[in-house]
Coordinates of C-alpha atoms and ligand atoms in Angstrom, one line a residue:
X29 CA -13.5 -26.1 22.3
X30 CA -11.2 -23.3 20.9
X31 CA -10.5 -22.5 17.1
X32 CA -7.9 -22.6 15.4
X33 CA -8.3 -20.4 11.5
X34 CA -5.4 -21.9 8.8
X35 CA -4.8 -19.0 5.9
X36 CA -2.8 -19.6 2.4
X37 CA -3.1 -16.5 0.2
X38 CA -2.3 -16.3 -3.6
X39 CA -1.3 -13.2 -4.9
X40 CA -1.6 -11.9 -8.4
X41 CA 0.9 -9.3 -8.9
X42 CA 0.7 -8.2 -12.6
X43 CA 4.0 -7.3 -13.9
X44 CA 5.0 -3.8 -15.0
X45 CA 6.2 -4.9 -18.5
X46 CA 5.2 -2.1 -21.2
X47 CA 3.7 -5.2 -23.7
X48 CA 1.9 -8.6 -23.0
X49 CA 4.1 -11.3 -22.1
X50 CA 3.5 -13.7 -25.4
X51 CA 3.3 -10.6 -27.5
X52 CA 3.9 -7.2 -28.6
X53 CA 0.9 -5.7 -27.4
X54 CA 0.5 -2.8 -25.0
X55 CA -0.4 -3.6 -21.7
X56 CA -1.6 0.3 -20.4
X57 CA -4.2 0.5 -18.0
X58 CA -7.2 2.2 -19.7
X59 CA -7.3 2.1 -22.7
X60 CA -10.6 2.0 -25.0
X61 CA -11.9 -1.6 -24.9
X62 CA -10.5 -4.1 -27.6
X63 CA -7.4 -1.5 -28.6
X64 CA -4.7 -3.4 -27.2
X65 CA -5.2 -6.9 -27.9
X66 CA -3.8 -8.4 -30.8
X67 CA -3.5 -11.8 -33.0
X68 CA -1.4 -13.1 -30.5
X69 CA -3.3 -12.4 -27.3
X70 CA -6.6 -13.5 -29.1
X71 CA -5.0 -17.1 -30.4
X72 CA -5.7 -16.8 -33.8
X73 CA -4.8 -19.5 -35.9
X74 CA -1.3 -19.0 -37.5
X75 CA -0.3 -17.1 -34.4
X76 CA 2.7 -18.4 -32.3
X77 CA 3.5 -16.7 -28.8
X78 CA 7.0 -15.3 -28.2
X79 CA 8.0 -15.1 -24.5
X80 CA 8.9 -11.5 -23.4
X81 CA 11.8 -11.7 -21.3
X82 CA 11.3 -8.8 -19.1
X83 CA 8.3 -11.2 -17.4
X84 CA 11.4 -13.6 -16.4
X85 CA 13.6 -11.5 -15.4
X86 CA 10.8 -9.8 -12.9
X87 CA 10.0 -13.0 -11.5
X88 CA 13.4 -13.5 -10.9
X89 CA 13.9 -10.5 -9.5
X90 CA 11.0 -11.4 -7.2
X91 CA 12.7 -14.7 -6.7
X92 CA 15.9 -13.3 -5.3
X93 CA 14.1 -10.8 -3.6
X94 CA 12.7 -13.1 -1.0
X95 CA 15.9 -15.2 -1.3
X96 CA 13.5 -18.1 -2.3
X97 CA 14.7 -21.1 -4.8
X98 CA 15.0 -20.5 -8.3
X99 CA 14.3 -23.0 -10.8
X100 CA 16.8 -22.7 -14.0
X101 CA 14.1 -24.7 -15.8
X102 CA 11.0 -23.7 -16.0
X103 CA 8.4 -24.6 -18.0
X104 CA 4.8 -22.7 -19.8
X105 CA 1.7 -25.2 -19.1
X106 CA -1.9 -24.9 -20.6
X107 CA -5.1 -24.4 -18.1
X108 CA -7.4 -25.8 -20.1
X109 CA -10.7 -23.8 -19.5
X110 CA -13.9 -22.2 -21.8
X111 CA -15.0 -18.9 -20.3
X112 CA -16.2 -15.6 -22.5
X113 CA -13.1 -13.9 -21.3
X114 CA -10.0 -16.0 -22.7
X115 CA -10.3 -16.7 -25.6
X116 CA -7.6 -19.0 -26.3
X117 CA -10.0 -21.6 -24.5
X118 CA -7.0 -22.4 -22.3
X119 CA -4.3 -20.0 -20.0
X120 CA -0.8 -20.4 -20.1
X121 CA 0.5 -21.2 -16.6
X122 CA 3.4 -22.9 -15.0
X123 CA 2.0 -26.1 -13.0
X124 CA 4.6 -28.6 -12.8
X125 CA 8.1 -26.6 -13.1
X126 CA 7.4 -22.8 -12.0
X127 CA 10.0 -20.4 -11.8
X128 CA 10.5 -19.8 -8.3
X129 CA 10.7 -22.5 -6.1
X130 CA 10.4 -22.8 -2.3
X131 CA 11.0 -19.2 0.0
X132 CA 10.2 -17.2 2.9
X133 CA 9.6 -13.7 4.7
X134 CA 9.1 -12.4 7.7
X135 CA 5.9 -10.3 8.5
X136 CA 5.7 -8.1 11.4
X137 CA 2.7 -8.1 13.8
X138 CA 0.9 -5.2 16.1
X139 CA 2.1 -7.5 19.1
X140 CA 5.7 -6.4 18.1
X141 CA 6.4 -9.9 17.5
X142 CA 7.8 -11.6 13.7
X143 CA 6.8 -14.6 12.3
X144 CA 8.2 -16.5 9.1
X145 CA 5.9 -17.6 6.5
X146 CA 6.9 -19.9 3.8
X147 CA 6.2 -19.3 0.1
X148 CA 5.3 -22.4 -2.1
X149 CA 6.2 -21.4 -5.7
X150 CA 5.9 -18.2 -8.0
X151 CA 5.0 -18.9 -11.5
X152 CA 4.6 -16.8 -14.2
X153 CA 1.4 -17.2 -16.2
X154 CA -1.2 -14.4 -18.5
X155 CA -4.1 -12.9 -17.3
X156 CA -7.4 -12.7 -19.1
X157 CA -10.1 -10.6 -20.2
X158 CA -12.7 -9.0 -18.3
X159 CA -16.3 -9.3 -18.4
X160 CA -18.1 -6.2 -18.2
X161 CA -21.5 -6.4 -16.2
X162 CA -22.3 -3.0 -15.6
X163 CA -22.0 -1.4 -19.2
X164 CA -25.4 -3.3 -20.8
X165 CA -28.3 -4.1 -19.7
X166 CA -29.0 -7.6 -19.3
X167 CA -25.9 -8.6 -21.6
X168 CA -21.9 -8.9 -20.6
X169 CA -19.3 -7.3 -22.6
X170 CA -15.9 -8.5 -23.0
X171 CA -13.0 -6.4 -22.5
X172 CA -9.9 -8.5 -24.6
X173 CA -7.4 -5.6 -23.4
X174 CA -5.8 -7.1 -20.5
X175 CA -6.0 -10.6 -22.1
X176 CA -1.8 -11.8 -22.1
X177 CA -0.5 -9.3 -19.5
X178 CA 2.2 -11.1 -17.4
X179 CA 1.1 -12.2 -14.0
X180 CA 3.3 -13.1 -11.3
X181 CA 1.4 -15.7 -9.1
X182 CA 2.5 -15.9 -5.9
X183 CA 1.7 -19.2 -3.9
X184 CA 2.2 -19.2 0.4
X185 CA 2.4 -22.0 2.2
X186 CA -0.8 -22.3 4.9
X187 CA 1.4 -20.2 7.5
X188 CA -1.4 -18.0 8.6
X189 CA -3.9 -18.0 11.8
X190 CA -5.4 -14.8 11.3
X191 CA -7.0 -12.1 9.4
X192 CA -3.8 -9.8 10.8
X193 CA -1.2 -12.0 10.0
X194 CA -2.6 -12.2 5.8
X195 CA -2.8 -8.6 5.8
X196 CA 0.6 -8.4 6.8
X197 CA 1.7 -11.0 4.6
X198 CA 0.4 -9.6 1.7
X199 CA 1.6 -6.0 2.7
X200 CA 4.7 -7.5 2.5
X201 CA 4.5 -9.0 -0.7
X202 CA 3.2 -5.7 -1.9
X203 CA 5.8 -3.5 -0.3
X204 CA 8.5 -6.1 -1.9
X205 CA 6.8 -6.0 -5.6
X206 CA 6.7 -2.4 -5.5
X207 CA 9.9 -1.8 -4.1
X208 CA 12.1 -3.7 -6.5
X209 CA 9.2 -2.3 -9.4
X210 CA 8.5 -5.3 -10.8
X211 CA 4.4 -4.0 -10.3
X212 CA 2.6 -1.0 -9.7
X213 CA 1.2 -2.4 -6.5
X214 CA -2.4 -0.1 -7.6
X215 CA -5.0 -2.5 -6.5
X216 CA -7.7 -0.3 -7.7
X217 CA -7.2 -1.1 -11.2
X218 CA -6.5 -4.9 -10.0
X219 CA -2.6 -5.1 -10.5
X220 CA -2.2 -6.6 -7.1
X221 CA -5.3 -9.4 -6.2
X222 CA -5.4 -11.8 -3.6
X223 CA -7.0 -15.0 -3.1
X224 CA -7.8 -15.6 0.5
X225 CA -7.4 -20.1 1.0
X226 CA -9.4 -20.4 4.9
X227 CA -10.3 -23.2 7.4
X228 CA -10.3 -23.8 10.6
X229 CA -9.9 -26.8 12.9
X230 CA -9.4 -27.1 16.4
X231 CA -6.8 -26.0 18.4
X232 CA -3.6 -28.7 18.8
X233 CA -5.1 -30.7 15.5
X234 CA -2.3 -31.2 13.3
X235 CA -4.9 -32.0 10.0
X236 CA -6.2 -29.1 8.2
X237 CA -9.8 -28.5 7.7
X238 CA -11.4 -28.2 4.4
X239 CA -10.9 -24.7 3.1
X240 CA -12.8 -22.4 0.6
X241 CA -11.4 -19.7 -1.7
X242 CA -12.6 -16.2 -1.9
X243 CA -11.1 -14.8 -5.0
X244 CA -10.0 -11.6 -6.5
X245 CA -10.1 -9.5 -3.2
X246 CA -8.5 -5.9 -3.9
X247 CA -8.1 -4.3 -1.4
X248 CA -6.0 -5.1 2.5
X249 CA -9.3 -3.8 4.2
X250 CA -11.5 -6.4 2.2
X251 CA -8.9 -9.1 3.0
X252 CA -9.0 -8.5 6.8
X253 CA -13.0 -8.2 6.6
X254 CA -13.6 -11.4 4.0
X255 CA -10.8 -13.7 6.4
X256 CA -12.8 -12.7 9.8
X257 CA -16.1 -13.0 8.3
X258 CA -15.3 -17.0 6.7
X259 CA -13.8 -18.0 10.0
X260 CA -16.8 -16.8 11.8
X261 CA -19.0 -18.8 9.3
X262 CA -16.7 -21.8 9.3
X263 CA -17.0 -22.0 12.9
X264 CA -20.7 -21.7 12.9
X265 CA -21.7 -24.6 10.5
X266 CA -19.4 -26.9 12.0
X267 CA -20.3 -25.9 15.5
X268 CA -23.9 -27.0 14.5
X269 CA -22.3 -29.9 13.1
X270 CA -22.4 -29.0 10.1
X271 CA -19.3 -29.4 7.1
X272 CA -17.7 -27.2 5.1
X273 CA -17.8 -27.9 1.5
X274 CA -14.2 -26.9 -0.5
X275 CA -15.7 -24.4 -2.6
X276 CA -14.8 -21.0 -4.4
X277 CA -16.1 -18.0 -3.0
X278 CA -16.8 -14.6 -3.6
X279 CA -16.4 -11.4 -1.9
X280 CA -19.2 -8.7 -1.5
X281 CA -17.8 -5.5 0.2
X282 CA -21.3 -4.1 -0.3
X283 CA -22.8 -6.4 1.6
X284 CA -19.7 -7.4 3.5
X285 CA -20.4 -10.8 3.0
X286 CA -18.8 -13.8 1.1
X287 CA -21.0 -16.1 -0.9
X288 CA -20.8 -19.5 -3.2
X289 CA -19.3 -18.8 -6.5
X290 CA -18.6 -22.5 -7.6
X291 CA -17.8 -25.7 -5.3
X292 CA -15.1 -27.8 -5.9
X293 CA -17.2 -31.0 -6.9
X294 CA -18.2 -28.8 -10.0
X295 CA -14.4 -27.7 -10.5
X296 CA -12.7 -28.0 -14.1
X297 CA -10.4 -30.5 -14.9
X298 CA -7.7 -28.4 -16.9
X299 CA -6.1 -31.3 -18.5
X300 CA -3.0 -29.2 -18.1
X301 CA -0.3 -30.0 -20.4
X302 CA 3.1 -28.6 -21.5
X303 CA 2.4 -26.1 -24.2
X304 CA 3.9 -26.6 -27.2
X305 CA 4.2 -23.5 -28.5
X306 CA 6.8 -22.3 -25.7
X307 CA 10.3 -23.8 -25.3
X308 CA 11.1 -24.4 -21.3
X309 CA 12.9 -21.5 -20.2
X310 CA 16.5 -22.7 -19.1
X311 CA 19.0 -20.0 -17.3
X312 CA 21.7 -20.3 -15.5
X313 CA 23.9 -19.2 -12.6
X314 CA 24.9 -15.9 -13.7
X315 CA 22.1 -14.7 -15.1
X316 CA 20.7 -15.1 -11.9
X317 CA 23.9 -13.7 -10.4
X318 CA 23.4 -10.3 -12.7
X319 CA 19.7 -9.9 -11.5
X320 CA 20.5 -10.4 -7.5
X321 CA 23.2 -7.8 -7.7
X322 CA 20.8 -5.6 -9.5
X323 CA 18.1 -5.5 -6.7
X324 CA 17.3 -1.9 -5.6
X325 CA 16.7 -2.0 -1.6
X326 CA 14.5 -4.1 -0.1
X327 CA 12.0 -2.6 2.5
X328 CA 13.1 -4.5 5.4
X329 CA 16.6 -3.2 4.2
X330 CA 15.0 0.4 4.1
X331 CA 13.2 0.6 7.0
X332 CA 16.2 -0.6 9.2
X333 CA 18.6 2.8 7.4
X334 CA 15.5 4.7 8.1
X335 CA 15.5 4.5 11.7
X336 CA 19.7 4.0 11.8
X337 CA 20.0 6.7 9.3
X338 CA 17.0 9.4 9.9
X339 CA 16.6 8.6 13.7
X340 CA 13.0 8.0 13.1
X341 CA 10.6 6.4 15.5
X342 CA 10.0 2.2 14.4
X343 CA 6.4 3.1 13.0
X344 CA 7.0 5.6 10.8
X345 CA 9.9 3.9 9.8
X346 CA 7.7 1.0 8.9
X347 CA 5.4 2.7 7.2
X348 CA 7.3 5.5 5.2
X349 CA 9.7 2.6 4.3
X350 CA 6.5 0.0 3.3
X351 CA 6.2 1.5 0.0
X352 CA 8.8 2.9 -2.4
X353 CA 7.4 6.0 -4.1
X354 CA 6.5 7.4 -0.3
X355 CA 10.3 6.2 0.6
X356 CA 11.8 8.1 -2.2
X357 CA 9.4 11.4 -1.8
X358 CA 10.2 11.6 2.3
X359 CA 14.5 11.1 1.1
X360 CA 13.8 13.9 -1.1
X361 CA 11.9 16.0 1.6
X362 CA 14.1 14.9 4.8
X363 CA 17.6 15.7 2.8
X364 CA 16.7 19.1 1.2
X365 CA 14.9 20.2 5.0
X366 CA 17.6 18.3 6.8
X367 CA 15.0 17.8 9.1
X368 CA 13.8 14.2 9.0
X369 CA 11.3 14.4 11.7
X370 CA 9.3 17.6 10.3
X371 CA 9.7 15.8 6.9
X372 CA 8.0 12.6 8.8
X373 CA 5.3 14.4 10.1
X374 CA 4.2 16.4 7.2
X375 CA 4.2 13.1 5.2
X376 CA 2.2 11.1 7.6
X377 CA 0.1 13.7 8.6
X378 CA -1.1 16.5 6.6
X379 CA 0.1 14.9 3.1
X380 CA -1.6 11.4 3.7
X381 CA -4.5 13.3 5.1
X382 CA -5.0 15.3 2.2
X383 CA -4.0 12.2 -0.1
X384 CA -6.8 9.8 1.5
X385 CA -9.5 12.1 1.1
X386 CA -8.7 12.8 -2.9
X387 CA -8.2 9.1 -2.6
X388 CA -4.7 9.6 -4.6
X389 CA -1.1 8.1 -4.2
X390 CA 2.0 9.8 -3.2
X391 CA 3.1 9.8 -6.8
X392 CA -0.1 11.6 -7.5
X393 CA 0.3 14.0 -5.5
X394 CA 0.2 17.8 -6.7
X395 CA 2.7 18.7 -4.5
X396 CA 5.8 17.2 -5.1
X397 CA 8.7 16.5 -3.1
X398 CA 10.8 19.7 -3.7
X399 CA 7.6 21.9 -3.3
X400 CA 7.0 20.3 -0.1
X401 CA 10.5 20.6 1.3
X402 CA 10.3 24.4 0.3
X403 CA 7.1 25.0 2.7
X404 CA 8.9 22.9 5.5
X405 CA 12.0 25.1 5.5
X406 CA 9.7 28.2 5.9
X407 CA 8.0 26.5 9.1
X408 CA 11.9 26.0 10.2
X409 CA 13.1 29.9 9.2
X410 CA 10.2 31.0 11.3
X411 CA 8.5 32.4 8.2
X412 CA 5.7 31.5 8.9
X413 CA 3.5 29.3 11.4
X414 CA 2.7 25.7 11.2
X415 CA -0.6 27.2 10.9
X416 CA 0.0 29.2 8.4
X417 CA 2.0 26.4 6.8
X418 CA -1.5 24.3 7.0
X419 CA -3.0 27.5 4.8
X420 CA -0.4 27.6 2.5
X421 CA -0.2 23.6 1.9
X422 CA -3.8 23.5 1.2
X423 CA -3.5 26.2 -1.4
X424 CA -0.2 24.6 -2.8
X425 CA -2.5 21.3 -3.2
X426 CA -4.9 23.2 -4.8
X427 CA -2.1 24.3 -7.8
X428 CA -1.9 28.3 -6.5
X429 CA 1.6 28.4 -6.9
X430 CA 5.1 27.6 -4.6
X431 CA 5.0 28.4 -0.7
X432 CA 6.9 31.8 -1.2
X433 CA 4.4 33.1 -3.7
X434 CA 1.4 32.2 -1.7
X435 CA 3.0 33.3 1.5
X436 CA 3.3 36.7 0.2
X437 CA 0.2 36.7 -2.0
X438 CA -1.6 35.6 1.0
X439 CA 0.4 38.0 3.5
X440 CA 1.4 35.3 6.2
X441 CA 4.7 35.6 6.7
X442 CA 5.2 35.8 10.3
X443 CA 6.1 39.3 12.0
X444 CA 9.8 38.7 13.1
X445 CA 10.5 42.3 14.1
X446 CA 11.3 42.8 17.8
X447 CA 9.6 46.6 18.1
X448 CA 6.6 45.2 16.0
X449 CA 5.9 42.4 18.2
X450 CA 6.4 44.6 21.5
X451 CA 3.9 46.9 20.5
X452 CA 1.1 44.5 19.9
X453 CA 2.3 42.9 23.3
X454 CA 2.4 46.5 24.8
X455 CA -0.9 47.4 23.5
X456 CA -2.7 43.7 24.5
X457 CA -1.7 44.7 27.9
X458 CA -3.0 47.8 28.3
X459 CA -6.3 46.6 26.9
X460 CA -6.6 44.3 29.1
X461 CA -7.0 45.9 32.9
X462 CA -8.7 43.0 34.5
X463 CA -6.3 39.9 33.5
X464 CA -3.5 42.5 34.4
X465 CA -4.8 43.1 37.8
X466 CA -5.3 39.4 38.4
X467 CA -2.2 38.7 37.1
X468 CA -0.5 41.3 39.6
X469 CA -2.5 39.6 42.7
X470 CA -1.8 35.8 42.2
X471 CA 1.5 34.6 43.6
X472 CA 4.6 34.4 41.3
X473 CA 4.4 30.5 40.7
X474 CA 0.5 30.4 39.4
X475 CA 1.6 33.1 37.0
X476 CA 3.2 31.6 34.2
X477 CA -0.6 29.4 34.1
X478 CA -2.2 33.1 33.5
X479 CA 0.1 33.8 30.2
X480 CA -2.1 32.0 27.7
X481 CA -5.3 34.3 27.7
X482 CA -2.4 37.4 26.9
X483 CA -0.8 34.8 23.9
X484 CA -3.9 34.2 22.7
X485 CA -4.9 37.9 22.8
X486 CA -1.5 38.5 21.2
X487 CA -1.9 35.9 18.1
X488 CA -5.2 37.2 17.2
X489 CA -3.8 40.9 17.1
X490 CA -1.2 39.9 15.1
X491 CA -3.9 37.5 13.0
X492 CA -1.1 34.5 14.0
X493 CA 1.6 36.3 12.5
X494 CA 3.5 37.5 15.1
X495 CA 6.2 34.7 16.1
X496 CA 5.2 32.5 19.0
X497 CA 8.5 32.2 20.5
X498 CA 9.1 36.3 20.6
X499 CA 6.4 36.8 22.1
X500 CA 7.2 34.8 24.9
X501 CA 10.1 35.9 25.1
X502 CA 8.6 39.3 25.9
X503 CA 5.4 38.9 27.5
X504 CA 6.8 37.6 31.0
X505 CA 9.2 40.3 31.5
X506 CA 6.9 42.8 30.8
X507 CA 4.0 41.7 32.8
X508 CA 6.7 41.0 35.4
X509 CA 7.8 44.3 35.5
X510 CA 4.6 45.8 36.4
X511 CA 4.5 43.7 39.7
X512 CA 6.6 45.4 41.4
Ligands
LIG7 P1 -5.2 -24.9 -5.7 O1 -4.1 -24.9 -6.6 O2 -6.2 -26.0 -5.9 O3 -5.8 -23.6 -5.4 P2 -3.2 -25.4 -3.5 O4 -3.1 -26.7 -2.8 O5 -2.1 -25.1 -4.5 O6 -4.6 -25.5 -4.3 O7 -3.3 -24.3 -2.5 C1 -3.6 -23.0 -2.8 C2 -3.5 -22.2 -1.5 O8 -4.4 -22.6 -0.5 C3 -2.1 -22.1 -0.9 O9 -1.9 -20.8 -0.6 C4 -2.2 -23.0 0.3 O10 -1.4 -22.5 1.3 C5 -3.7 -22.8 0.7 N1 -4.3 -23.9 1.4 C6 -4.2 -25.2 1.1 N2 -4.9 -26.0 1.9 C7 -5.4 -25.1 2.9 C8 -6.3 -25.3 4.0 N3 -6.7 -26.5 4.4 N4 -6.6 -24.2 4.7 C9 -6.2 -23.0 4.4 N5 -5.4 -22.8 3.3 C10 -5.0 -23.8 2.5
LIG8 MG1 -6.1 -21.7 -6.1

């Protein structure tokens, strides 16, 4: 009997607001523990919350963004909970009226077919502490500093059928929160978490199984790895005719393995209610109006003008498009080199090598745009080789200074100069009796094989600075010459 895996995902994208949103506290990732929370995020009696705008206005942006449904009332619920981290004893949520209504978006698979998956809701709600396990021994501490930051939760519909299609999902959530900056998209530090919603059921069954959710998952390699693991162990237990209990789970990339955290049986019951401490949030038509006509480019958007625009291949469009910063660093480079396909390379290649193994983002990187594009045009004057170029980028990473002053401090600008070049060619040659002999006995059209040993040869007199295309150029003819 074949399988059939049903995914939902719930995305937490915190919002790039500079305070909390019921309060004028920070919310900077960092900080010393218990600096940035204040009266307000800790509920202390006396306190009232006061809604911070720029949270709405991001979840509208978000909203219009994915063309979904906006609701122009919207409405602040309490989560009625106890846990050491919130200590309000309850979260405020949207449940019954969120902000953004019913959507879609299109994700794009390896197959090279699209498929649309529907978004439920996006409400806004705060975030809560964090318990620190590692720090003492045998006790927890409680880290109040990100307790109030805005969240944007993000609710899909049970679209999904496989671990691919949630990556690309929430790749394209990502690449959309990013792009119109309403987040930092840096999963590391948890501003973008996902919430993986899995069952399976057989193939052509129109009911859904009963799902578990693995919580809190930070990074798109741990989503792919905790979806095809569950389906796997779905599939198992009910293959031994077994059941699946709805329970919430938990992700161990150590052990790449997910395990009980609590079942659904022992679930809260949040008595959510309306708070009363926040007035629903009515807008209206322009005001959504002002925000829609505000949105920056959308990646979809993006990538098409990449490939229109730059000529670039549908991949790298993807990808350099996927995520703004690397967008806006490759405009930079393509437009000052006029060369979008060298600019392309570099940025997929060497850059994001260099980037993965320091394990930093493009807008980390110590070699900015303008630096970059000033090596490239080198490699395009026939300065110097893209050899060379690798030697100099390395050293430009590494904070020794712009690609002119390390091609000269380093010597490695390429010999350009005709008479140089022939007389290293001249001199290869005549060092090199036995090549030249063969050379002179093999018939014309196996010739142009034999070149490479003399290029070689040629590169290493020159220590690979004489230009490879001059040297070509005057090889042949001179090895031709002494055929006859
Ligand atoms: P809750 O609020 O209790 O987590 P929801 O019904 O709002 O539950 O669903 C949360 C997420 O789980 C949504 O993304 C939804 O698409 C997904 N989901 C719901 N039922 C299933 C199921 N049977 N299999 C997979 N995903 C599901
Ligand atoms: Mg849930």
């Amino acid at each position: 009997m074949e399988w059939e895996a049903v995914i939902g995902l719930e995305i937490h994208a915190q919002l790039a607001t500079t305070t909390k949103i019921f309060s004028g506290a920070s919310t900077a990732f960092g900080a010393e523990a218990n600096t940035q929370a204040c009266a307000v995020d800790l509920a202390l009696p006396g306190t009232l919350p006061v809604f911070n705008t720029k949270a709405l206005e991001m979840a509208v942006m978000f909203g219009t963004a994915i063309d979904a449904e906006i609701n122009k009332t919207s409405v602040f619920d309490r989560k009625n909970y106890f846990y050491p981290d919130s200590p309000k004893g309850y979260q405020t949520s949207q449940l019954f009226y969120p902000i953004v209504g019913t959507g879609s978006l299109e994700i794009e698979l390896s197959d090279g077919n699209s498929k649309l998956i529907g978004v439920t809701r996006a409400h806004l709600e705060e975030d809560a502490g964090k318990s620190l396990h590692e720090k003492f021994p045998s006790m927890t501490g409680i880290d109040l500093n990100r307790a109030g930051t805005p969240l944007l939760e993000i609710v899909s519909d049970p679209d999904m059928s496989s671990a691919e299609e949630a990556v690309a999902y929430a790749k394209k959530i990502h690449s959309i929160v990013t792009s119109i900056g309403i987040c930092d998209g840096n999963m590391a530090e948890g501003s973008f978490r996902v919430d993986c919603n899995v069952s399976v059921r057989h193939k052509g069954e129109q009911k859904l199984g009963n799902r578990t959710e693995t919580k809190n998952i930070n990074s798109f390699r741990f989503i792919e790895k905790a979806i095809k693991g569950e389906i796997i162990r779905q599939i198992e237990i009910l293959e031994d005719g077994g059941s699946i209990p709805q329970e919430t789970r938990l992700y161990d990339a150590e052990k790449d393995q997910t395990r009980t955290m609590r079942s659904k049986e022992e679930a809260n019951d949040y008595r959510y209610f309306p708070c009363p401490d926040l007035l629903p949030i009515v807008i209206e038509d322009d005001y959504i109006d002002a925000i829609r006509s505000k949105l920056p480019e959308l990646p979809d958007a993006k990538r098409q003008r990449f490939s229109e625009q730059y000529n670039l291949a549908a991949k790298d469009a993807a990808v350099i498009s996927g995520n703004r910063a690397q967008a806006d660093y490759f405009e930079i480079v393509a437009t000052s080199t006029k060369d979008a396909k060298l600019a392309a390379n570099w940025l997929l290649g060497e850059m994001a090598k260099t980037l993965n193994q320091n394990d930093l983002q493009i807008d980390q990187s110590p070699v900015d745009a303008q630096a970059l594009a000033a090596l490239l045009l080198r490699i395009k004057d026939n300065s110097i080789s893209v050899n060379a170029a690798r030697q100099v980028f390395e050293a430009m990473w590494n904070g020794e200074g712009s690609a002119d002053q390390i091609i000269s401090d380093k010597g490695l600008k390429q010999v350009t100069d005709t008479g140089a070049i022939e007389k290293i060619v001249r001199e290869v040659i005549a060092n090199s009796d036995k090549q030249v002999q063969q050379y002179i006995a093999a018939e014309p059209d196996k010739r142009g094989k034999m070149l490479g040993y003399f290029m070689g040869q040629i590169m290493k007199a020159s220590k690979g600075k004489a230009n490879p295309g001059q040297v070509q150029g005057l090889l042949k003819p001179i090895l031709d010459s002494l055929c006859n």
